[in-house]
mmCIF file of C-alpha atoms and ligand atoms in Angstrom:
data_model
loop_
_atom_site.group_PDB
_atom_site.id
_atom_site.type_symbol
_atom_site.label_atom_id
_atom_site.label_comp_id
_atom_site.label_asym_id
_atom_site.label_seq_id
_atom_site.Cartn_x
_atom_site.Cartn_y
_atom_site.Cartn_z
ATOM 1 C CA MET X 1 -0.124 -0.011 0.244
ATOM 2 C CA PHE X 2 2.610 2.652 1.149
ATOM 3 C CA ARG X 3 5.505 1.274 -0.794
ATOM 4 C CA GLY X 4 8.019 3.465 -2.168
ATOM 5 C CA GLN X 5 6.339 6.228 -0.242
ATOM 6 C CA ARG X 6 8.592 8.044 2.575
ATOM 7 C CA GLY X 7 7.145 9.099 6.627
ATOM 8 C CA TRP X 8 8.013 10.992 8.915
ATOM 9 C CA PHE X 9 6.819 9.881 12.200
ATOM 10 C CA CYS X 10 6.381 12.441 15.392
ATOM 11 C CA GLY X 11 7.893 11.017 18.406
ATOM 12 C CA SER X 12 4.175 10.903 19.258
ATOM 13 C CA VAL X 13 3.440 8.011 17.610
ATOM 14 C CA GLY X 14 3.572 4.706 18.927
ATOM 15 C CA GLN X 15 5.822 1.668 17.451
ATOM 16 C CA ASP X 16 3.190 -0.471 15.916
ATOM 17 C CA LEU X 17 1.738 2.196 13.390
ATOM 18 C CA ARG X 18 5.428 2.686 12.261
ATOM 19 C CA ARG X 19 6.009 -1.273 12.033
ATOM 20 C CA PHE X 20 2.797 -1.272 10.200
ATOM 21 C CA TRP X 21 3.936 1.558 8.048
ATOM 22 C CA VAL X 22 6.833 -0.123 7.038
ATOM 23 C CA ALA X 23 5.155 -3.580 6.844
ATOM 24 C CA GLU X 24 3.004 -2.167 4.279
ATOM 25 C CA GLY X 25 6.337 -0.787 2.106
ATOM 26 C CA GLY X 26 6.773 2.683 3.403
ATOM 27 C CA THR X 27 10.451 3.853 4.250
ATOM 28 C CA ILE X 28 11.055 5.972 7.481
ATOM 29 C CA SER X 29 12.701 9.331 6.642
ATOM 30 C CA ASP X 30 13.253 13.169 8.071
ATOM 31 C CA SER X 31 10.482 15.651 7.840
ATOM 32 C CA ARG X 32 12.019 17.512 4.975
ATOM 33 C CA ALA X 33 12.348 14.290 2.844
ATOM 34 C CA ALA X 34 9.182 12.822 3.724
ATOM 35 C CA ASP X 35 5.949 12.153 1.361
ATOM 36 C CA PHE X 36 4.209 12.245 4.588
ATOM 37 C CA LEU X 37 4.177 13.830 7.821
ATOM 38 C CA PHE X 38 2.236 11.409 10.684
ATOM 39 C CA SER X 39 1.721 12.492 14.162
ATOM 40 C CA CYS X 40 -0.673 11.835 17.148
ATOM 41 C CA ASP X 41 -0.251 15.172 19.197
ATOM 42 C CA ALA X 42 0.224 18.725 17.408
ATOM 43 C CA SER X 43 1.551 19.872 20.465
ATOM 44 C CA HIS X 44 4.502 17.615 20.571
ATOM 45 C CA PRO X 45 7.857 19.508 19.689
ATOM 46 C CA ASP X 46 8.232 17.466 16.843
ATOM 47 C CA THR X 47 5.090 18.549 15.306
ATOM 48 C CA LEU X 48 5.300 21.752 16.268
ATOM 49 C CA ARG X 49 8.387 22.381 14.349
ATOM 50 C CA ILE X 50 6.610 20.961 11.336
ATOM 51 C CA TYR X 51 3.878 23.895 12.068
ATOM 52 C CA GLN X 52 6.953 26.687 12.133
ATOM 53 C CA SER X 53 8.511 25.423 9.142
ATOM 54 C CA LEU X 54 8.613 27.382 5.642
ATOM 55 C CA ASP X 55 7.269 24.132 4.073
ATOM 56 C CA TYR X 56 4.533 24.281 6.123
ATOM 57 C CA ILE X 57 3.419 28.575 6.005
ATOM 58 C CA GLU X 58 4.290 27.671 2.277
ATOM 59 C CA ASP X 59 1.360 24.868 1.981
ATOM 60 C CA ASN X 60 4.188 22.183 1.189
ATOM 61 C CA ALA X 61 3.371 20.380 4.446
ATOM 62 C CA THR X 62 0.271 18.866 5.487
ATOM 63 C CA VAL X 63 0.283 16.753 9.210
ATOM 64 C CA PHE X 64 -1.861 13.797 9.241
ATOM 65 C CA HIS X 65 -2.650 12.403 12.293
ATOM 66 C CA ALA X 66 -1.492 8.657 12.156
ATOM 67 C CA CYS X 67 -4.706 7.004 13.230
ATOM 68 C CA TYR X 68 -4.902 6.846 9.618
ATOM 69 C CA LEU X 69 -2.540 4.117 9.656
ATOM 70 C CA SER X 70 -4.729 2.220 11.824
ATOM 71 C CA THR X 71 -7.899 2.644 9.947
ATOM 72 C CA VAL X 72 -5.867 1.779 7.011
ATOM 73 C CA ALA X 73 -4.470 -1.362 8.863
ATOM 74 C CA ASN X 74 -8.344 -2.394 10.014
ATOM 75 C CA ALA X 75 -9.992 -1.374 6.305
ATOM 76 C CA GLU X 76 -11.240 -4.058 4.175
ATOM 77 C CA ILE X 77 -10.361 -2.497 1.203
ATOM 78 C CA LYS X 78 -6.976 -0.231 2.455
ATOM 79 C CA SER X 79 -6.781 1.969 -0.671
ATOM 80 C CA SER X 80 -11.018 3.746 0.434
ATOM 81 C CA VAL X 81 -9.631 4.993 3.606
ATOM 82 C CA ALA X 82 -9.714 8.928 2.784
ATOM 83 C CA LEU X 83 -6.899 10.286 3.723
ATOM 84 C CA GLY X 84 -8.080 13.970 3.684
ATOM 85 C CA HIS X 85 -9.965 13.000 6.891
ATOM 86 C CA PHE X 86 -7.036 13.176 8.914
ATOM 87 C CA ILE X 87 -5.823 16.750 9.051
ATOM 88 C CA LEU X 88 -4.161 17.512 12.058
ATOM 89 C CA PRO X 89 -3.841 21.402 12.504
ATOM 90 C CA PRO X 90 -1.560 23.495 15.027
ATOM 91 C CA ALA X 91 -3.081 22.545 18.567
ATOM 92 C CA CYS X 92 -4.072 26.340 19.074
ATOM 93 C CA LEU X 93 -6.654 25.957 16.036
ATOM 94 C CA GLN X 94 -8.115 23.036 17.417
ATOM 95 C CA ASN X 95 -10.479 24.124 19.865
ATOM 96 C CA GLU X 96 -12.126 27.045 17.348
ATOM 97 C CA ILE X 97 -12.446 24.546 14.775
ATOM 98 C CA ARG X 98 -13.946 22.096 16.848
ATOM 99 C CA ARG X 99 -16.755 24.654 17.608
ATOM 100 C CA ARG X 100 -17.220 25.098 14.336
ATOM 101 C CA ILE X 101 -17.402 21.478 12.938
ATOM 102 C CA GLY X 102 -17.999 19.305 15.995
ATOM 103 C CA SER X 103 -15.459 16.627 16.690
ATOM 104 C CA PHE X 104 -12.828 16.021 14.404
ATOM 105 C CA ILE X 105 -12.947 13.011 12.194
ATOM 106 C CA TRP X 106 -10.257 11.271 13.725
ATOM 107 C CA GLU X 107 -11.944 11.946 17.089
ATOM 108 C CA GLN X 108 -14.766 10.160 15.785
ATOM 109 C CA ASP X 109 -15.410 6.505 15.934
ATOM 110 C CA GLN X 110 -13.102 4.674 13.310
ATOM 111 C CA HIS X 111 -15.698 1.589 12.440
ATOM 112 C CA PHE X 112 -17.924 4.777 11.047
ATOM 113 C CA LEU X 113 -15.294 5.490 8.720
ATOM 114 C CA ILE X 114 -14.902 2.555 7.579
ATOM 115 C CA GLU X 115 -18.595 1.517 6.968
ATOM 116 C CA LYS X 116 -18.985 4.821 5.642
ATOM 117 C CA HIS X 117 -17.009 3.748 2.402
ATOM 118 C CA GLY X 118 -18.285 0.381 2.196
ATOM 119 C CA GLU X 119 -21.618 1.570 1.573
ATOM 120 C CA VAL X 120 -20.713 3.905 -1.314
ATOM 121 C CA ALA P 1 -26.421 6.623 13.551
ATOM 122 C CA THR P 2 -28.861 9.776 11.988
ATOM 123 C CA ASP P 3 -26.145 12.596 13.051
ATOM 124 C CA ASN P 4 -23.472 10.755 10.791
ATOM 125 C CA CYS P 5 -25.402 10.104 7.876
ATOM 126 C CA THR P 6 -25.935 13.905 7.392
ATOM 127 C CA LYS P 7 -22.152 14.170 8.211
ATOM 128 C CA ILE P 8 -21.393 11.898 5.296
ATOM 129 C CA THR P 9 -23.319 13.607 2.858
ATOM 130 C CA LYS P 10 -21.152 16.823 3.615
ATOM 131 C CA TYR P 11 -17.929 14.933 3.587
ATOM 132 C CA ARG P 12 -18.113 15.590 -0.036
ATOM 133 C CA CYS P 13 -15.364 17.718 -1.591
ATOM 134 C CA SER P 14 -11.586 16.974 -2.959
ATOM 135 C CA GLY P 15 -9.830 16.908 0.196
ATOM 136 C CA CYS P 16 -12.674 14.135 0.703
ATOM 137 C CA ILE P 17 -12.475 12.146 -2.209
ATOM 138 C CA ALA P 18 -9.056 11.021 -3.578
ATOM 139 C CA VAL P 19 -8.929 12.312 -6.935
ATOM 140 C CA GLY P 20 -6.562 10.983 -9.597
ATOM 141 C CA LYS P 21 -2.926 11.377 -8.053
ATOM 142 C CA PRO P 22 -2.245 9.890 -4.736
ATOM 143 C CA LEU P 23 -2.681 12.169 -2.085
ATOM 144 C CA ASN P 24 0.194 12.930 0.389
ATOM 145 C CA SER P 25 1.433 15.649 3.236
ATOM 146 C CA ARG P 26 3.431 17.984 0.306
ATOM 147 C CA ASN P 27 0.117 18.142 -2.341
ATOM 148 C CA PHE P 28 -2.962 17.848 -0.256
ATOM 149 C CA SER P 29 -3.026 21.594 0.701
ATOM 150 C CA LYS P 30 -2.882 22.795 -2.772
ATOM 151 C CA LEU P 31 -5.439 20.390 -3.695
ATOM 152 C CA LEU P 32 -7.545 21.631 -1.130
ATOM 153 C CA HIS P 33 -6.763 25.434 -1.594
ATOM 154 C CA SER P 34 -7.781 24.526 -5.361
ATOM 155 C CA CYS P 35 -11.013 23.033 -4.586
ATOM 156 C CA PRO P 36 -13.789 25.186 -5.620
ATOM 157 C CA TYR P 37 -16.298 22.963 -3.253
ATOM 158 C CA GLN P 38 -14.617 22.860 -0.104
ATOM 159 C CA CYS P 39 -17.059 20.745 2.155
ATOM 160 C CA ASP P 40 -17.862 22.341 5.557
ATOM 161 C CA HIS P 41 -15.147 20.395 7.421
ATOM 162 C CA HIS P 42 -12.448 20.808 5.358
ATOM 163 C CA LYS P 43 -13.365 24.827 4.665
ATOM 164 C CA VAL P 44 -13.167 25.362 8.510
ATOM 165 C CA ILE P 45 -10.164 23.807 8.876
ATOM 166 C CA VAL P 46 -8.306 25.309 5.523
ATOM 167 C CA ASP P 47 -9.476 28.897 6.658
ATOM 168 C CA ALA P 48 -8.271 28.439 10.079
ATOM 169 C CA GLU P 49 -4.552 26.990 9.210
ATOM 170 C CA ASP P 50 -4.575 29.575 6.475
ATOM 171 C CA ARG P 51 -4.715 32.462 9.068
ATOM 172 C CA TYR P 52 -2.258 30.662 11.440
ATOM 173 C CA LYS P 53 0.007 30.740 8.497
ATOM 174 C CA SER P 54 -0.394 34.517 7.417
ATOM 175 C CA GLU P 55 0.271 35.417 10.934
ATOM 176 C CA LEU P 56 3.171 32.900 10.999
ATOM 177 C CA ARG P 57 4.415 34.771 8.068
ATOM 178 C CA ARG P 58 4.313 38.230 9.589
ATOM 179 C CA SER P 59 6.368 37.543 12.232
ATOM 180 C CA LEU P 60 8.752 36.048 10.094
ATOM 181 C CA ILE P 61 9.370 39.295 8.426
ATOM 182 C CA CYS P 62 9.247 41.071 11.296
ATOM 183 C CA ASN P 63 11.665 39.019 12.937
ATOM 184 C CA LYS P 64 14.125 39.323 9.507
ATOM 185 C CA LYS P 65 13.718 43.325 9.979
ATOM 186 C CA ILE P 66 15.134 43.018 13.526
ATOM 187 C CA LEU P 67 17.951 40.876 12.161
ATOM 188 C CA LEU P 68 18.800 43.144 9.203
ATOM 189 C CA THR P 69 18.639 46.879 10.564
ATOM 190 C CA PRO P 70 21.702 46.627 13.325
ATOM 191 C CA ARG P 71 23.713 45.231 10.009
ATOM 192 C CA ARG P 72 22.444 47.802 7.569
ATOM 193 C CA ARG P 73 23.279 50.345 10.538
ATOM 194 C CA GLN P 74 27.014 48.545 10.735
ATOM 195 C CA LEU P 75 27.619 49.251 6.850
ATOM 196 C CA SER P 76 26.304 52.966 6.256
ATOM 197 C CA LYS P 77 29.139 53.752 9.389
ATOM 198 C CA GLU P 78 31.585 51.705 7.414
ATOM 199 C CA SER P 79 30.928 53.547 4.308
HETATM 200 ZN ZN1 ZN O 201 -13.837 17.705 2.345
#
């Protein structure tokens, strides 16, 4: 599923998700070279560095919640999980966003995400 | 469950559906910005992130000015 893709992992991401990434063909790289940026905690210093980078300011770096990987791992059709549902915005914006849209998709029941794609 | 159903219909912009080229951290933000029909969910996130980014950009420019000013002064003294 992730063959040839380079992933960067914040210190907040557990080993099992990194192992899954590698098992699916992904490699682990530094944040500048990575195709994918994964984090579980927007206020972790590793992730804060991304939010303060020029790449981020110039719209070249979107951080995704690493529960994307666990959702993929649990999905029947791995490619059916929409990456776009797992944007992880900076921690200082999250409360404001929550007030307007309710909970983030990655905060919701993950079975709902899988079933939803099954129905389409 | 009904609450989820109404949410499902709203999650339908190019940020929600992977179209054509594979998405990653490098192209996702540009894809969302180029989507004319952002869903509520993505619109709110994009708006908030854009505001955050422009604040960062402004503070970067300010920092640069602070760094440059004394150097310029030194140069004018030398000349
Ligand atoms: Zn959307």
